Amino acid sequence: MISADDLATDPLGHLLSALRLEEEPLDEATGRGADDRFGGYNLHQPNARIYGGQVLAQALVAAGRTVPDGRLPHSMHGYFLRAGDLSTRIEFDVERLRDGRSFSARRSHAIQHGQPILSMIASFQERQDGFEHTSPMPDAPDPETLPSAMDELGEIPHPAARSRSHESPFDLRHVEGSLYLGGGETRTDHQKVWMRARGPVPQDQLLHRALLAYACDQVMLEPVLRQSDTSWATPGISIASLDHAMWWHRDVRVDEWLLYVQSSPSAQGGRGLGAARVYAQDGTLVASIAQEGMLRLP
């Protein structure tokens, strides 16, 4: 596991290292070897549980390493099944479901202690021409004019505050004000967030798409919190991702500013649904995301 002190020195570098999965040796019981089995380590979290976005990103990278060259992920559907153990390495077992003329489908299981903590199916496609349209990006202030998580939390000597500031590989800037320490100014089921990696990322589109999956998990349920006038600092609040769906429409660069335009159409039964459209700063729609999570108040 990468410690909190190590993360604070180079959070993006350590995240990139965690996505360089290692090939696992042959499993004699199943005959599955290095082509389909990978291992990865974990990044420190103050709540002693593996961050869901980390497992999503690693599972996508594992699947992507088994598809023919030139095919990139265009969709992912995953379920978070168990809380991850920070102290234990994760094994990623990839099942090759289909390789067609243009598309490939893969199932990835993230396994600890012999049990899956995440099960995900992803589809990959060769680059092809076709009909195009896109929803326009709404207006938003320049991200450089907004306070960052480091501005808001950087001086607070608390593990959760340090995790979102010094240890975070991404710079987050909320348009309507953050929910780190208190509820928003207005109760609404919408919000906008600018996000960018805190440093350059290699020219690898699979890596950029995996990093987008990593980054989005930390804000997907915030519209539910905003509508309920709740914050991350609410005493006794319990939040956990249940499932995650993602569609990549176009190439993305996570080391350039991305605008998350978010909403929450429903919350009920201790669950809330978050949705997001992700735009490049020039207005290009690069991805759409949906996530349902458990949210329980004391």
GROMACS .gro file of C-alpha atoms in nm, residues 16-294:
model
  279
   16LEU     CA    1   0.003   0.615  -1.228
   17SER     CA    2   0.223   0.352  -1.063
   18ALA     CA    3  -0.084   0.178  -0.920
   19LEU     CA    4  -0.227   0.153  -1.272
   20ARG     CA    5   0.083  -0.024  -1.403
   21LEU     CA    6  -0.056  -0.366  -1.319
   22GLU     CA    7   0.178  -0.661  -1.284
   23GLU     CA    8   0.124  -0.990  -1.466
   24GLU     CA    9   0.024  -1.274  -1.235
   25PRO     CA   10   0.176  -1.624  -1.267
   26LEU     CA   11  -0.013  -1.915  -1.417
   27ASP     CA   12  -0.307  -2.041  -1.212
   28GLU     CA   13  -0.270  -2.419  -1.241
   29ALA     CA   14  -0.629  -2.481  -1.132
   30THR     CA   15  -0.781  -2.276  -1.415
   31GLY     CA   16  -0.494  -2.256  -1.664
   32ARG     CA   17  -0.526  -1.877  -1.666
   33GLY     CA   18  -0.195  -1.696  -1.678
   34ALA     CA   19  -0.023  -1.366  -1.744
   35ASP     CA   20  -0.243  -1.282  -2.044
   36ASP     CA   21  -0.557  -1.266  -1.829
   37ARG     CA   22  -0.449  -1.218  -1.466
   38PHE     CA   23  -0.296  -0.905  -1.318
   39GLY     CA   24  -0.210  -0.768  -0.974
   40GLY     CA   25  -0.222  -0.417  -0.834
   41TYR     CA   26  -0.158  -0.238  -0.508
   42ASN     CA   27  -0.364   0.018  -0.320
   43LEU     CA   28  -0.345   0.387  -0.239
   44HIS     CA   29  -0.393   0.505   0.119
   45GLN     CA   30  -0.739   0.619   0.226
   46PRO     CA   31  -0.820   0.776   0.565
   47ASN     CA   32  -1.125   0.550   0.617
   48ALA     CA   33  -0.908   0.235   0.577
   49ARG     CA   34  -1.118   0.119   0.278
   50ILE     CA   35  -1.007   0.102  -0.085
   51TYR     CA   36  -1.136   0.393  -0.291
   52GLY     CA   37  -1.385   0.261  -0.546
   53GLY     CA   38  -1.246   0.473  -0.830
   54GLN     CA   39  -0.908   0.306  -0.788
   55VAL     CA   40  -1.054  -0.042  -0.840
   56LEU     CA   41  -1.263   0.077  -1.137
   57ALA     CA   42  -0.960   0.225  -1.308
   58GLN     CA   43  -0.742  -0.080  -1.242
   59ALA     CA   44  -1.012  -0.321  -1.363
   60LEU     CA   45  -1.048  -0.121  -1.685
   61VAL     CA   46  -0.672  -0.118  -1.744
   62ALA     CA   47  -0.660  -0.496  -1.687
   63ALA     CA   48  -0.936  -0.552  -1.942
   64GLY     CA   49  -0.775  -0.313  -2.187
   65ARG     CA   50  -0.449  -0.506  -2.181
   66THR     CA   51  -0.624  -0.813  -2.328
   67VAL     CA   52  -0.794  -0.656  -2.632
   68PRO     CA   53  -0.652  -0.622  -2.986
   69ASP     CA   54  -0.443  -0.312  -3.053
   70GLY     CA   55  -0.639  -0.003  -3.150
   71ARG     CA   56  -0.953  -0.082  -2.950
   72LEU     CA   57  -1.048   0.161  -2.674
   73PRO     CA   58  -1.315   0.136  -2.403
   74HIS     CA   59  -1.645   0.301  -2.494
   75SER     CA   60  -1.860   0.169  -2.207
   76MET     CA   61  -1.830   0.012  -1.864
   77HIS     CA   62  -2.083  -0.131  -1.619
   78GLY     CA   63  -1.962  -0.238  -1.275
   79TYR     CA   64  -2.089  -0.342  -0.932
   80PHE     CA   65  -1.908  -0.278  -0.606
   81LEU     CA   66  -1.964  -0.602  -0.414
   82ARG     CA   67  -1.752  -0.575  -0.099
   83ALA     CA   68  -1.539  -0.322   0.083
   84GLY     CA   69  -1.175  -0.356  -0.019
   85ASP     CA   70  -0.892  -0.433   0.223
   86LEU     CA   71  -0.622  -0.166   0.195
   87SER     CA   72  -0.352  -0.396   0.329
   88THR     CA   73  -0.407  -0.667   0.065
   89ARG     CA   74  -0.301  -0.662  -0.299
   90ILE     CA   75  -0.583  -0.694  -0.555
   91GLU     CA   76  -0.589  -0.965  -0.823
   92PHE     CA   77  -0.768  -0.880  -1.147
   93ASP     CA   78  -0.902  -1.177  -1.341
   94VAL     CA   79  -1.012  -1.092  -1.696
   95GLU     CA   80  -1.258  -1.306  -1.893
   96ARG     CA   81  -1.252  -1.268  -2.272
   97LEU     CA   82  -1.621  -1.266  -2.363
   98ARG     CA   83  -1.599  -1.182  -2.733
   99ASP     CA   84  -1.375  -1.039  -3.003
  100GLY     CA   85  -1.577  -0.928  -3.305
  101ARG     CA   86  -1.472  -0.742  -3.619
  102SER     CA   87  -1.505  -0.401  -3.448
  103PHE     CA   88  -1.588  -0.464  -3.082
  104SER     CA   89  -1.439  -0.660  -2.792
  105ALA     CA   90  -1.613  -0.740  -2.463
  106ARG     CA   91  -1.435  -0.823  -2.137
  107ARG     CA   92  -1.539  -0.906  -1.780
  108SER     CA   93  -1.300  -0.809  -1.500
  109HIS     CA   94  -1.323  -0.935  -1.145
  110ALA     CA   95  -1.123  -0.759  -0.872
  111ILE     CA   96  -1.049  -1.026  -0.611
  112GLN     CA   97  -0.923  -1.016  -0.251
  113HIS     CA   98  -0.918  -1.306  -0.004
  114GLY     CA   99  -1.068  -1.530  -0.273
  115GLN     CA  100  -1.381  -1.315  -0.317
  116PRO     CA  101  -1.471  -1.046  -0.573
  117ILE     CA  102  -1.487  -0.687  -0.446
  118LEU     CA  103  -1.581  -0.552  -0.792
  119SER     CA  104  -1.730  -0.714  -1.102
  120MET     CA  105  -1.720  -0.514  -1.424
  121ILE     CA  106  -1.802  -0.563  -1.793
  122ALA     CA  107  -1.642  -0.327  -2.046
  123SER     CA  108  -1.678  -0.296  -2.422
  124PHE     CA  109  -1.401  -0.179  -2.655
  125GLN     CA  110  -1.425  -0.055  -3.014
  126GLU     CA  111  -1.195   0.024  -3.304
  127ARG     CA  112  -1.198   0.384  -3.423
  128GLN     CA  113  -1.473   0.423  -3.682
  129ASP     CA  114  -1.655   0.701  -3.867
  130GLY     CA  115  -2.025   0.760  -3.814
  131PHE     CA  116  -2.307   1.006  -3.748
  132GLU     CA  117  -2.222   1.264  -3.481
  133HIS     CA  118  -2.402   1.508  -3.254
  134THR     CA  119  -2.347   1.633  -2.900
  135SER     CA  120  -2.535   1.822  -2.629
  136PRO     CA  121  -2.388   2.170  -2.576
  137MET     CA  122  -2.188   2.251  -2.263
  138PRO     CA  123  -2.361   2.495  -2.024
  139ASP     CA  124  -2.192   2.817  -1.921
  140ALA     CA  125  -1.946   2.794  -1.633
  141PRO     CA  126  -1.687   3.031  -1.487
  142ASP     CA  127  -1.320   2.982  -1.568
  143PRO     CA  128  -1.179   2.715  -1.332
  144GLU     CA  129  -0.877   2.932  -1.248
  145THR     CA  130  -1.115   3.182  -1.082
  146LEU     CA  131  -1.255   2.923  -0.839
  147PRO     CA  132  -1.107   2.798  -0.508
  148SER     CA  133  -0.948   2.453  -0.510
  149ALA     CA  134  -0.970   2.178  -0.250
  150MET     CA  135  -0.618   2.276  -0.150
  151ASP     CA  136  -0.736   2.634  -0.087
  152GLU     CA  137  -1.027   2.515   0.128
  153LEU     CA  138  -0.874   2.219   0.313
  154GLY     CA  139  -0.497   2.246   0.281
  155GLU     CA  140  -0.443   2.402   0.625
  156ILE     CA  141  -0.678   2.169   0.816
  157PRO     CA  142  -0.480   1.905   1.014
  158HIS     CA  143  -0.731   1.622   0.966
  159PRO     CA  144  -0.677   1.298   0.769
  160ALA     CA  145  -0.991   1.345   0.558
  161ALA     CA  146  -0.893   1.703   0.474
  162ARG     CA  147  -0.540   1.598   0.376
  163SER     CA  148  -0.680   1.316   0.162
  164ARG     CA  149  -0.883   1.561  -0.048
  165SER     CA  150  -0.607   1.822  -0.071
  166HIS     CA  151  -0.242   1.713  -0.037
  167GLU     CA  152  -0.299   1.345  -0.126
  168SER     CA  153  -0.542   1.392  -0.415
  169PRO     CA  154  -0.409   1.332  -0.770
  170PHE     CA  155  -0.678   1.570  -0.903
  171ASP     CA  156  -0.753   1.939  -0.859
  172LEU     CA  157  -1.129   1.987  -0.798
  173ARG     CA  158  -1.307   2.323  -0.818
  174HIS     CA  159  -1.680   2.347  -0.746
  175VAL     CA  160  -1.878   2.613  -0.932
  176GLU     CA  161  -2.156   2.635  -0.669
  177GLY     CA  162  -1.925   2.590  -0.369
  178SER     CA  163  -1.794   2.266  -0.225
  179LEU     CA  164  -1.963   2.029   0.022
  180TYR     CA  165  -1.647   1.947   0.217
  181LEU     CA  166  -1.738   2.127   0.539
  182GLY     CA  167  -2.105   2.221   0.502
  183GLY     CA  168  -2.411   2.209   0.278
  184GLY     CA  169  -2.441   2.422  -0.034
  185GLU     CA  170  -2.585   2.771  -0.043
  186THR     CA  171  -2.897   2.642  -0.221
  187ARG     CA  172  -3.072   2.307  -0.205
  188THR     CA  173  -3.061   2.173  -0.559
  189ASP     CA  174  -3.008   1.843  -0.737
  190HIS     CA  175  -2.760   1.999  -0.983
  191GLN     CA  176  -2.397   2.105  -0.961
  192LYS     CA  177  -2.093   2.170  -1.179
  193VAL     CA  178  -1.734   2.079  -1.095
  194TRP     CA  179  -1.410   2.149  -1.282
  195MET     CA  180  -1.145   1.879  -1.250
  196ARG     CA  181  -0.790   1.828  -1.378
  197ALA     CA  182  -0.499   1.596  -1.297
  198ARG     CA  183  -0.227   1.761  -1.092
  199GLY     CA  184   0.041   1.708  -1.355
  200PRO     CA  185   0.100   1.574  -1.707
  201VAL     CA  186  -0.020   1.224  -1.801
  202PRO     CA  187   0.146   1.007  -2.072
  203GLN     CA  188  -0.010   0.997  -2.419
  204ASP     CA  189  -0.207   0.673  -2.364
  205GLN     CA  190  -0.580   0.702  -2.428
  206LEU     CA  191  -0.663   0.387  -2.228
  207LEU     CA  192  -0.482   0.543  -1.932
  208HIS     CA  193  -0.667   0.875  -1.967
  209ARG     CA  194  -1.003   0.697  -1.983
  210ALA     CA  195  -0.915   0.487  -1.677
  211LEU     CA  196  -0.810   0.800  -1.490
  212LEU     CA  197  -1.143   0.961  -1.575
  213ALA     CA  198  -1.314   0.662  -1.411
  214TYR     CA  199  -1.088   0.707  -1.109
  215ALA     CA  200  -1.161   1.077  -1.075
  216CYS     CA  201  -1.538   1.078  -1.118
  217ASP     CA  202  -1.617   0.840  -0.831
  218GLN     CA  203  -1.538   1.108  -0.572
  219VAL     CA  204  -1.810   1.350  -0.690
  220MET     CA  205  -2.085   1.135  -0.843
  221LEU     CA  206  -2.312   1.136  -0.536
  222GLU     CA  207  -2.261   1.501  -0.442
  223PRO     CA  208  -2.584   1.619  -0.613
  224VAL     CA  209  -2.773   1.388  -0.374
  225LEU     CA  210  -2.594   1.549  -0.078
  226ARG     CA  211  -2.660   1.898  -0.213
  227GLN     CA  212  -3.031   1.832  -0.254
  228SER     CA  213  -3.056   1.697   0.102
  229ASP     CA  214  -2.856   1.993   0.246
  230THR     CA  215  -2.589   1.749   0.365
  231SER     CA  216  -2.211   1.759   0.347
  232TRP     CA  217  -1.921   1.514   0.363
  233ALA     CA  218  -1.859   1.638   0.718
  234THR     CA  219  -2.206   1.546   0.851
  235PRO     CA  220  -2.146   1.339   1.168
  236GLY     CA  221  -2.239   0.973   1.126
  237ILE     CA  222  -2.310   0.988   0.753
  238SER     CA  223  -2.246   0.662   0.566
  239ILE     CA  224  -2.182   0.666   0.191
  240ALA     CA  225  -2.080   0.382  -0.041
  241SER     CA  226  -2.091   0.335  -0.419
  242LEU     CA  227  -2.314   0.045  -0.531
  243ASP     CA  228  -2.277   0.041  -0.908
  244HIS     CA  229  -2.120   0.252  -1.181
  245ALA     CA  230  -2.191   0.297  -1.551
  246MET     CA  231  -1.978   0.500  -1.788
  247TRP     CA  232  -1.970   0.582  -2.159
  248TRP     CA  233  -1.672   0.743  -2.332
  249HIS     CA  234  -1.783   0.932  -2.642
  250ARG     CA  235  -1.456   1.087  -2.756
  251ASP     CA  236  -1.088   1.102  -2.664
  252VAL     CA  237  -1.025   1.270  -2.330
  253ARG     CA  238  -0.728   1.432  -2.160
  254VAL     CA  239  -0.750   1.431  -1.782
  255ASP     CA  240  -0.450   1.664  -1.751
  256GLU     CA  241  -0.664   1.939  -1.907
  257TRP     CA  242  -0.967   2.097  -1.738
  258LEU     CA  243  -1.289   1.892  -1.757
  259LEU     CA  244  -1.632   2.018  -1.652
  260TYR     CA  245  -1.864   1.771  -1.476
  261VAL     CA  246  -2.227   1.877  -1.524
  262GLN     CA  247  -2.413   1.675  -1.264
  263SER     CA  248  -2.766   1.596  -1.148
  264SER     CA  249  -2.956   1.357  -0.924
  265PRO     CA  250  -3.294   1.250  -1.060
  266SER     CA  251  -3.391   1.043  -0.753
  267ALA     CA  252  -3.305   0.941  -0.398
  268GLN     CA  253  -3.505   0.685  -0.199
  269GLY     CA  254  -3.470   0.380   0.025
  270GLY     CA  255  -3.123   0.478   0.147
  271ARG     CA  256  -3.001   0.500  -0.215
  272GLY     CA  257  -2.933   0.795  -0.443
  273LEU     CA  258  -2.867   0.818  -0.817
  274GLY     CA  259  -2.609   1.056  -0.959
  275ALA     CA  260  -2.556   1.139  -1.327
  276ALA     CA  261  -2.294   1.346  -1.507
  277ARG     CA  262  -2.194   1.473  -1.848
  278VAL     CA  263  -1.822   1.547  -1.881
  279TYR     CA  264  -1.701   1.821  -2.115
  280ALA     CA  265  -1.357   1.931  -2.228
  281GLN     CA  266  -1.293   2.302  -2.176
  282ASP     CA  267  -1.361   2.370  -2.546
  283GLY     CA  268  -1.717   2.236  -2.505
  284THR     CA  269  -1.662   1.885  -2.644
  285LEU     CA  270  -1.870   1.617  -2.468
  286VAL     CA  271  -1.624   1.339  -2.382
  287ALA     CA  272  -1.816   1.110  -2.145
  288SER     CA  273  -2.145   1.035  -1.968
  289ILE     CA  274  -2.166   0.868  -1.626
  290ALA     CA  275  -2.427   0.728  -1.388
  291GLN     CA  276  -2.379   0.590  -1.039
  292GLU     CA  277  -2.611   0.469  -0.763
  293GLY     CA  278  -2.489   0.475  -0.408
  294MET     CA  279  -2.596   0.402  -0.053
   0.00000   0.00000   0.00000
